mmCIF file of C-alpha atoms in Angstrom:
data_model
loop_
_atom_site.group_PDB
_atom_site.id
_atom_site.type_symbol
_atom_site.label_atom_id
_atom_site.label_comp_id
_atom_site.label_asym_id
_atom_site.label_seq_id
_atom_site.Cartn_x
_atom_site.Cartn_y
_atom_site.Cartn_z
ATOM 1 C CA MET A 36 94.504 78.653 211.397
ATOM 2 C CA PRO A 37 94.437 75.694 208.941
ATOM 3 C CA SER A 38 94.623 72.231 210.445
ATOM 4 C CA TRP A 39 97.727 70.022 210.324
ATOM 5 C CA PHE A 40 95.601 67.325 208.670
ATOM 6 C CA PHE A 41 92.982 67.563 205.930
ATOM 7 C CA CYS A 42 90.264 65.028 205.139
ATOM 8 C CA PRO A 43 88.949 65.499 201.565
ATOM 9 C CA VAL A 44 85.913 63.240 202.046
ATOM 10 C CA PRO A 45 84.933 62.582 205.677
ATOM 11 C CA THR A 46 83.562 59.045 205.946
ATOM 12 C CA SER A 47 82.559 58.198 209.492
ATOM 13 C CA GLN A 48 81.358 54.751 208.353
ATOM 14 C CA ALA A 49 84.829 53.797 207.105
ATOM 15 C CA PRO A 50 86.351 51.197 209.450
ATOM 16 C CA VAL A 51 89.885 52.588 209.139
ATOM 17 C CA ARG A 52 91.731 55.826 208.501
ATOM 18 C CA LEU A 53 94.831 56.252 206.329
ATOM 19 C CA PHE A 54 97.097 59.209 207.108
ATOM 20 C CA CYS A 55 99.179 60.180 204.071
ATOM 21 C CA PHE A 56 102.476 62.111 204.112
ATOM 22 C CA PRO A 57 103.758 63.684 200.871
ATOM 23 C CA TYR A 58 107.226 63.783 199.345
ATOM 24 C CA ALA A 59 109.509 66.842 199.485
ATOM 25 C CA GLY A 60 107.743 69.826 197.966
ATOM 26 C CA GLY A 61 104.407 68.027 197.953
ATOM 27 C CA GLY A 62 101.210 68.842 199.740
ATOM 28 C CA VAL A 63 97.537 67.977 199.995
ATOM 29 C CA PRO A 64 97.028 67.692 196.180
ATOM 30 C CA VAL A 65 99.296 64.619 196.046
ATOM 31 C CA PHE A 66 96.586 62.505 197.717
ATOM 32 C CA ARG A 67 93.434 64.552 197.165
ATOM 33 C CA SER A 68 91.964 62.102 194.620
ATOM 34 C CA TRP A 69 92.587 58.991 196.726
ATOM 35 C CA PRO A 70 89.138 58.840 198.392
ATOM 36 C CA GLN A 71 87.636 58.001 195.001
ATOM 37 C CA ALA A 72 89.952 54.995 194.658
ATOM 38 C CA LEU A 73 89.620 53.939 198.312
ATOM 39 C CA PRO A 74 85.982 54.614 199.264
ATOM 40 C CA ASP A 75 86.077 52.216 202.234
ATOM 41 C CA ILE A 76 89.011 54.046 203.850
ATOM 42 C CA GLU A 77 88.915 57.566 205.261
ATOM 43 C CA ILE A 78 91.872 59.479 203.837
ATOM 44 C CA TRP A 79 93.642 62.148 205.897
ATOM 45 C CA ILE A 80 96.506 64.148 204.381
ATOM 46 C CA ALA A 81 99.288 65.903 206.269
ATOM 47 C CA ASN A 82 98.900 69.633 205.634
ATOM 48 C CA LEU A 83 102.409 70.963 206.197
ATOM 49 C CA PRO A 84 103.401 74.600 206.766
ATOM 50 C CA GLY A 85 104.671 76.736 203.904
ATOM 51 C CA ARG A 86 102.419 75.425 201.120
ATOM 52 C CA GLY A 87 98.793 75.382 200.037
ATOM 53 C CA SER A 88 96.455 76.820 202.654
ATOM 54 C CA ARG A 89 99.479 77.300 204.953
ATOM 55 C CA PHE A 90 101.685 79.105 202.437
ATOM 56 C CA SER A 91 102.115 82.148 204.676
ATOM 57 C CA GLU A 92 103.601 80.052 207.499
ATOM 58 C CA GLY A 93 107.302 79.387 207.882
ATOM 59 C CA LEU A 94 108.786 76.204 206.451
ATOM 60 C CA LEU A 95 110.104 73.600 208.895
ATOM 61 C CA THR A 96 113.603 72.201 208.432
ATOM 62 C CA SER A 97 113.816 69.937 211.512
ATOM 63 C CA MET A 98 112.434 66.405 211.530
ATOM 64 C CA PRO A 99 111.965 66.343 215.340
ATOM 65 C CA ASP A 100 110.049 69.638 215.243
ATOM 66 C CA LEU A 101 107.782 68.374 212.466
ATOM 67 C CA VAL A 102 106.924 64.992 213.966
ATOM 68 C CA GLU A 103 106.339 66.459 217.419
ATOM 69 C CA ALA A 104 103.853 68.932 215.906
ATOM 70 C CA LEU A 105 102.159 66.192 213.889
ATOM 71 C CA ALA A 106 101.848 64.022 216.998
ATOM 72 C CA ARG A 107 100.165 66.858 218.881
ATOM 73 C CA HIS A 108 97.593 67.419 216.143
ATOM 74 C CA LEU A 109 96.943 63.853 214.941
ATOM 75 C CA PRO A 110 93.133 63.413 214.981
ATOM 76 C CA LEU A 111 92.605 60.048 216.682
ATOM 77 C CA SER A 112 89.764 60.849 219.063
ATOM 78 C CA ASP A 113 87.161 58.511 217.545
ATOM 79 C CA GLY A 114 89.147 55.348 218.300
ATOM 80 C CA ARG A 115 89.092 53.849 214.802
ATOM 81 C CA PRO A 116 92.200 51.933 213.710
ATOM 82 C CA PHE A 117 94.511 53.871 211.429
ATOM 83 C CA ALA A 118 97.546 53.436 209.217
ATOM 84 C CA PHE A 119 100.339 55.650 207.883
ATOM 85 C CA LEU A 120 101.534 55.960 204.293
ATOM 86 C CA GLY A 121 104.426 58.176 203.284
ATOM 87 C CA HIS A 122 106.244 58.757 200.019
ATOM 88 C CA SER A 123 110.002 59.502 199.984
ATOM 89 C CA MET A 124 110.486 62.206 202.656
ATOM 90 C CA GLY A 125 106.947 61.438 203.814
ATOM 91 C CA ALA A 126 107.884 57.814 204.491
ATOM 92 C CA ARG A 127 110.587 58.911 206.939
ATOM 93 C CA VAL A 128 108.126 61.353 208.518
ATOM 94 C CA ALA A 129 105.539 58.578 208.953
ATOM 95 C CA PHE A 130 108.151 56.258 210.479
ATOM 96 C CA GLU A 131 109.434 58.867 212.932
ATOM 97 C CA LEU A 132 105.867 59.837 213.859
ATOM 98 C CA ALA A 133 105.054 56.218 214.690
ATOM 99 C CA ARG A 134 108.098 56.159 216.975
ATOM 100 C CA VAL A 135 106.977 59.359 218.718
ATOM 101 C CA LEU A 136 103.545 57.818 219.346
ATOM 102 C CA ARG A 137 105.227 54.753 220.859
ATOM 103 C CA ARG A 138 107.390 56.881 223.170
ATOM 104 C CA ARG A 139 104.240 58.635 224.352
ATOM 105 C CA ARG A 140 102.438 55.310 224.835
ATOM 106 C CA ARG A 141 99.717 56.320 222.426
ATOM 107 C CA THR A 142 97.853 54.111 219.960
ATOM 108 C CA LEU A 143 100.115 52.953 217.150
ATOM 109 C CA PRO A 144 99.249 52.600 213.466
ATOM 110 C CA ALA A 145 97.918 49.229 212.417
ATOM 111 C CA HIS A 146 100.144 49.334 209.341
ATOM 112 C CA LEU A 147 102.973 51.426 207.919
ATOM 113 C CA PHE A 148 103.375 51.887 204.145
ATOM 114 C CA VAL A 149 106.751 53.346 203.139
ATOM 115 C CA ALA A 150 107.151 54.304 199.489
ATOM 116 C CA ALA A 151 110.248 55.287 197.483
ATOM 117 C CA CYS A 152 112.429 55.685 200.564
ATOM 118 C CA PRO A 153 115.564 53.788 201.638
ATOM 119 C CA ALA A 154 115.446 52.234 205.099
ATOM 120 C CA PRO A 155 116.405 54.839 207.719
ATOM 121 C CA GLN A 156 119.288 52.893 209.256
ATOM 122 C CA LEU A 157 121.258 52.874 205.975
ATOM 123 C CA PRO A 158 124.074 55.383 205.353
ATOM 124 C CA PRO A 159 122.600 58.584 203.907
ATOM 125 C CA ARG A 160 123.113 59.623 200.307
ATOM 126 C CA PRO A 161 125.085 62.806 199.551
ATOM 127 C CA PRO A 162 122.811 65.722 200.472
ATOM 128 C CA ALA A 163 121.125 67.851 197.819
ATOM 129 C CA HIS A 164 119.556 70.568 199.959
ATOM 130 C CA ASN A 165 122.802 72.568 200.144
ATOM 131 C CA LEU A 166 123.624 72.524 196.416
ATOM 132 C CA PRO A 167 123.944 75.836 194.536
ATOM 133 C CA PRO A 168 120.757 76.857 192.677
ATOM 134 C CA ASP A 169 121.666 75.504 189.219
ATOM 135 C CA ALA A 170 123.007 72.218 190.584
ATOM 136 C CA PHE A 171 119.996 71.898 192.877
ATOM 137 C CA LEU A 172 117.556 72.284 189.992
ATOM 138 C CA ALA A 173 119.557 69.832 187.871
ATOM 139 C CA GLU A 174 119.438 67.240 190.669
ATOM 140 C CA LEU A 175 115.678 67.626 191.033
ATOM 141 C CA GLN A 176 115.269 67.175 187.272
ATOM 142 C CA ARG A 177 117.415 64.032 187.419
ATOM 143 C CA ARG A 178 115.081 62.654 190.065
ATOM 144 C CA GLY A 179 112.018 63.569 188.031
ATOM 145 C CA GLY A 180 110.724 65.774 190.829
ATOM 146 C CA ILE A 181 109.796 68.889 188.830
ATOM 147 C CA PRO A 182 106.827 68.554 186.426
ATOM 148 C CA ASP A 183 107.300 70.055 182.967
ATOM 149 C CA GLU A 184 104.423 72.477 183.520
ATOM 150 C CA ILE A 185 106.293 73.992 186.474
ATOM 151 C CA LEU A 186 109.661 74.058 184.690
ATOM 152 C CA SER A 187 108.027 76.123 181.952
ATOM 153 C CA GLU A 188 106.632 78.643 184.472
ATOM 154 C CA PRO A 189 109.441 80.603 186.165
ATOM 155 C CA LYS A 190 107.102 82.136 188.755
ATOM 156 C CA LEU A 191 105.819 78.731 189.864
ATOM 157 C CA LEU A 192 109.359 77.350 189.934
ATOM 158 C CA HIS A 193 110.458 80.293 192.073
ATOM 159 C CA LEU A 194 107.732 79.445 194.595
ATOM 160 C CA LEU A 195 108.363 75.691 194.616
ATOM 161 C CA LEU A 196 112.144 75.464 194.918
ATOM 162 C CA PRO A 197 112.427 76.940 198.447
ATOM 163 C CA ILE A 198 109.776 74.457 199.658
ATOM 164 C CA VAL A 199 111.625 71.502 198.150
ATOM 165 C CA ARG A 200 114.969 72.716 199.523
ATOM 166 C CA ALA A 201 113.548 73.111 203.051
ATOM 167 C CA ASP A 202 111.890 69.685 202.913
ATOM 168 C CA LEU A 203 115.096 68.046 201.704
ATOM 169 C CA MET A 204 117.016 69.737 204.499
ATOM 170 C CA LEU A 205 114.493 68.301 206.970
ATOM 171 C CA TYR A 206 114.858 64.824 205.468
ATOM 172 C CA GLU A 207 118.596 64.802 204.823
ATOM 173 C CA THR A 208 119.572 66.122 208.272
ATOM 174 C CA ALA A 209 117.318 63.715 210.174
ATOM 175 C CA VAL A 210 119.423 61.651 212.577
ATOM 176 C CA TYR A 211 118.592 57.953 212.850
ATOM 177 C CA ARG A 212 118.706 56.489 216.353
ATOM 178 C CA ASP A 213 118.512 52.808 217.198
ATOM 179 C CA GLU A 214 115.258 51.792 218.851
ATOM 180 C CA PRO A 215 113.377 48.487 219.034
ATOM 181 C CA PRO A 216 111.470 47.635 215.855
ATOM 182 C CA LEU A 217 107.872 48.733 215.541
ATOM 183 C CA ILE A 218 105.217 46.087 216.137
ATOM 184 C CA CYS A 219 103.057 47.162 213.189
ATOM 185 C CA PRO A 220 103.520 45.409 209.836
ATOM 186 C CA ILE A 221 105.435 47.352 207.185
ATOM 187 C CA THR A 222 104.854 47.338 203.433
ATOM 188 C CA ALA A 223 107.703 48.880 201.427
ATOM 189 C CA LEU A 224 106.865 50.156 197.940
ATOM 190 C CA SER A 225 108.892 51.424 195.009
ATOM 191 C CA GLY A 226 108.695 52.051 191.278
ATOM 192 C CA GLN A 227 110.504 49.535 189.101
ATOM 193 C CA GLU A 228 112.310 52.364 187.253
ATOM 194 C CA ASP A 229 113.234 54.391 190.341
ATOM 195 C CA PRO A 230 116.736 55.880 189.791
ATOM 196 C CA ILE A 231 117.174 56.713 193.492
ATOM 197 C CA VAL A 232 115.873 53.844 195.637
ATOM 198 C CA SER A 233 117.273 50.362 195.052
ATOM 199 C CA SER A 234 115.440 47.149 195.826
ATOM 200 C CA GLU A 235 118.064 46.358 198.478
ATOM 201 C CA SER A 236 117.632 49.689 200.256
ATOM 202 C CA LEU A 237 113.884 49.106 200.291
ATOM 203 C CA SER A 238 114.083 45.536 201.618
ATOM 204 C CA ALA A 239 116.235 46.819 204.501
ATOM 205 C CA TRP A 240 113.025 48.211 206.046
ATOM 206 C CA SER A 241 112.317 44.642 207.204
ATOM 207 C CA VAL A 242 114.449 45.139 210.344
ATOM 208 C CA GLN A 243 112.189 48.019 211.449
ATOM 209 C CA THR A 244 109.251 45.764 212.289
ATOM 210 C CA SER A 245 108.719 42.761 214.520
ATOM 211 C CA GLY A 246 105.559 42.077 212.538
ATOM 212 C CA ALA A 247 105.018 41.093 208.941
ATOM 213 C CA PHE A 248 107.056 42.707 206.145
ATOM 214 C CA GLN A 249 106.162 42.910 202.477
ATOM 215 C CA GLN A 250 107.967 44.521 199.559
ATOM 216 C CA MET A 251 106.158 45.554 196.373
ATOM 217 C CA ILE A 252 107.691 46.806 193.115
ATOM 218 C CA LEU A 253 105.163 48.742 191.059
ATOM 219 C CA PRO A 254 105.170 50.299 187.571
ATOM 220 C CA GLY A 255 106.779 53.729 187.344
ATOM 221 C CA ASP A 256 109.776 55.714 188.575
ATOM 222 C CA HIS A 257 110.487 57.464 191.883
ATOM 223 C CA PHE A 258 107.169 59.305 191.619
ATOM 224 C CA PHE A 259 105.109 56.244 190.742
ATOM 225 C CA LEU A 260 102.146 57.742 192.619
ATOM 226 C CA HIS A 261 101.460 59.903 189.546
ATOM 227 C CA PRO A 262 99.238 58.303 188.539
ATOM 228 C CA ALA A 263 99.054 55.751 191.325
ATOM 229 C CA PRO A 264 98.860 52.246 189.819
ATOM 230 C CA ALA A 265 95.748 50.181 190.450
ATOM 231 C CA GLN A 266 97.903 47.519 192.165
ATOM 232 C CA LEU A 267 98.767 50.030 194.877
ATOM 233 C CA PHE A 268 95.152 50.796 195.702
ATOM 234 C CA ARG A 269 94.260 47.093 195.720
ATOM 235 C CA ALA A 270 97.112 46.368 198.136
ATOM 236 C CA ILE A 271 96.112 49.203 200.465
ATOM 237 C CA GLN A 272 92.442 48.241 200.381
ATOM 238 C CA THR A 273 93.073 44.559 201.038
ATOM 239 C CA THR A 274 95.634 45.171 203.764
ATOM 240 C CA LEU A 275 93.760 47.792 205.740
ATOM 241 C CA ILE A 276 90.299 46.287 205.557
ATOM 242 C CA THR A 277 91.768 42.943 206.658
ATOM 243 C CA ASP A 278 93.682 44.632 209.494
ATOM 244 C CA ALA A 279 90.544 46.479 210.612
ATOM 245 C CA ALA A 280 88.516 43.254 210.608
ATOM 246 C CA ASN A 281 91.175 41.522 212.717
ATOM 247 C CA THR A 282 91.201 44.444 215.170
ATOM 248 C CA ASN A 283 87.436 44.272 215.795
#
């Protein structure tokens, strides 16, 4: 059975690992090229059921079920420091996973990067996962979440839409519960032309950490990771290598 996490370029000499969690409908390809941009950091990508090498497995629609499974399979045996980075739905997954690790008294991430995602304690937006098919597709197009090459291929679109709908159900039905802030620093990221996530909803992440908080606005829209701007890689590199040096 395929693993819950995939490492494109194993780098045992890297002082730190970065676990990456994709947006709704995304998978391993979202971050597959990142090792080339971050050669000093070992990249691990969440490999979720229902897509890619796990296409034959059932999709998950429960945030607690997903983060509990991720916590069970998180590869942390070598003791190196690690960080989490999630985009949109993936940011909420990374945040909830860090909380699960804390409840289990396990090692916590040295840093949490949350991209294109409002702070979890804010009132939720109107859900999209339960929209009728035409309205659902129109909403995804408004968000810029369906590439033109997929829109022009009905078979690909037919395969993708159920994955996106299930992921949005997982994200939009997640229940926020008050807990103490995390101790790890948080960096909140967004695209300057994002039509979904406001600067205010991003800055509200500051209450979720007792450590340092930083907010960065980068070129692009909600999916500013495609292509990821050079400023993002510089920020990740500087932050994580510095954190790793301070840990040793």
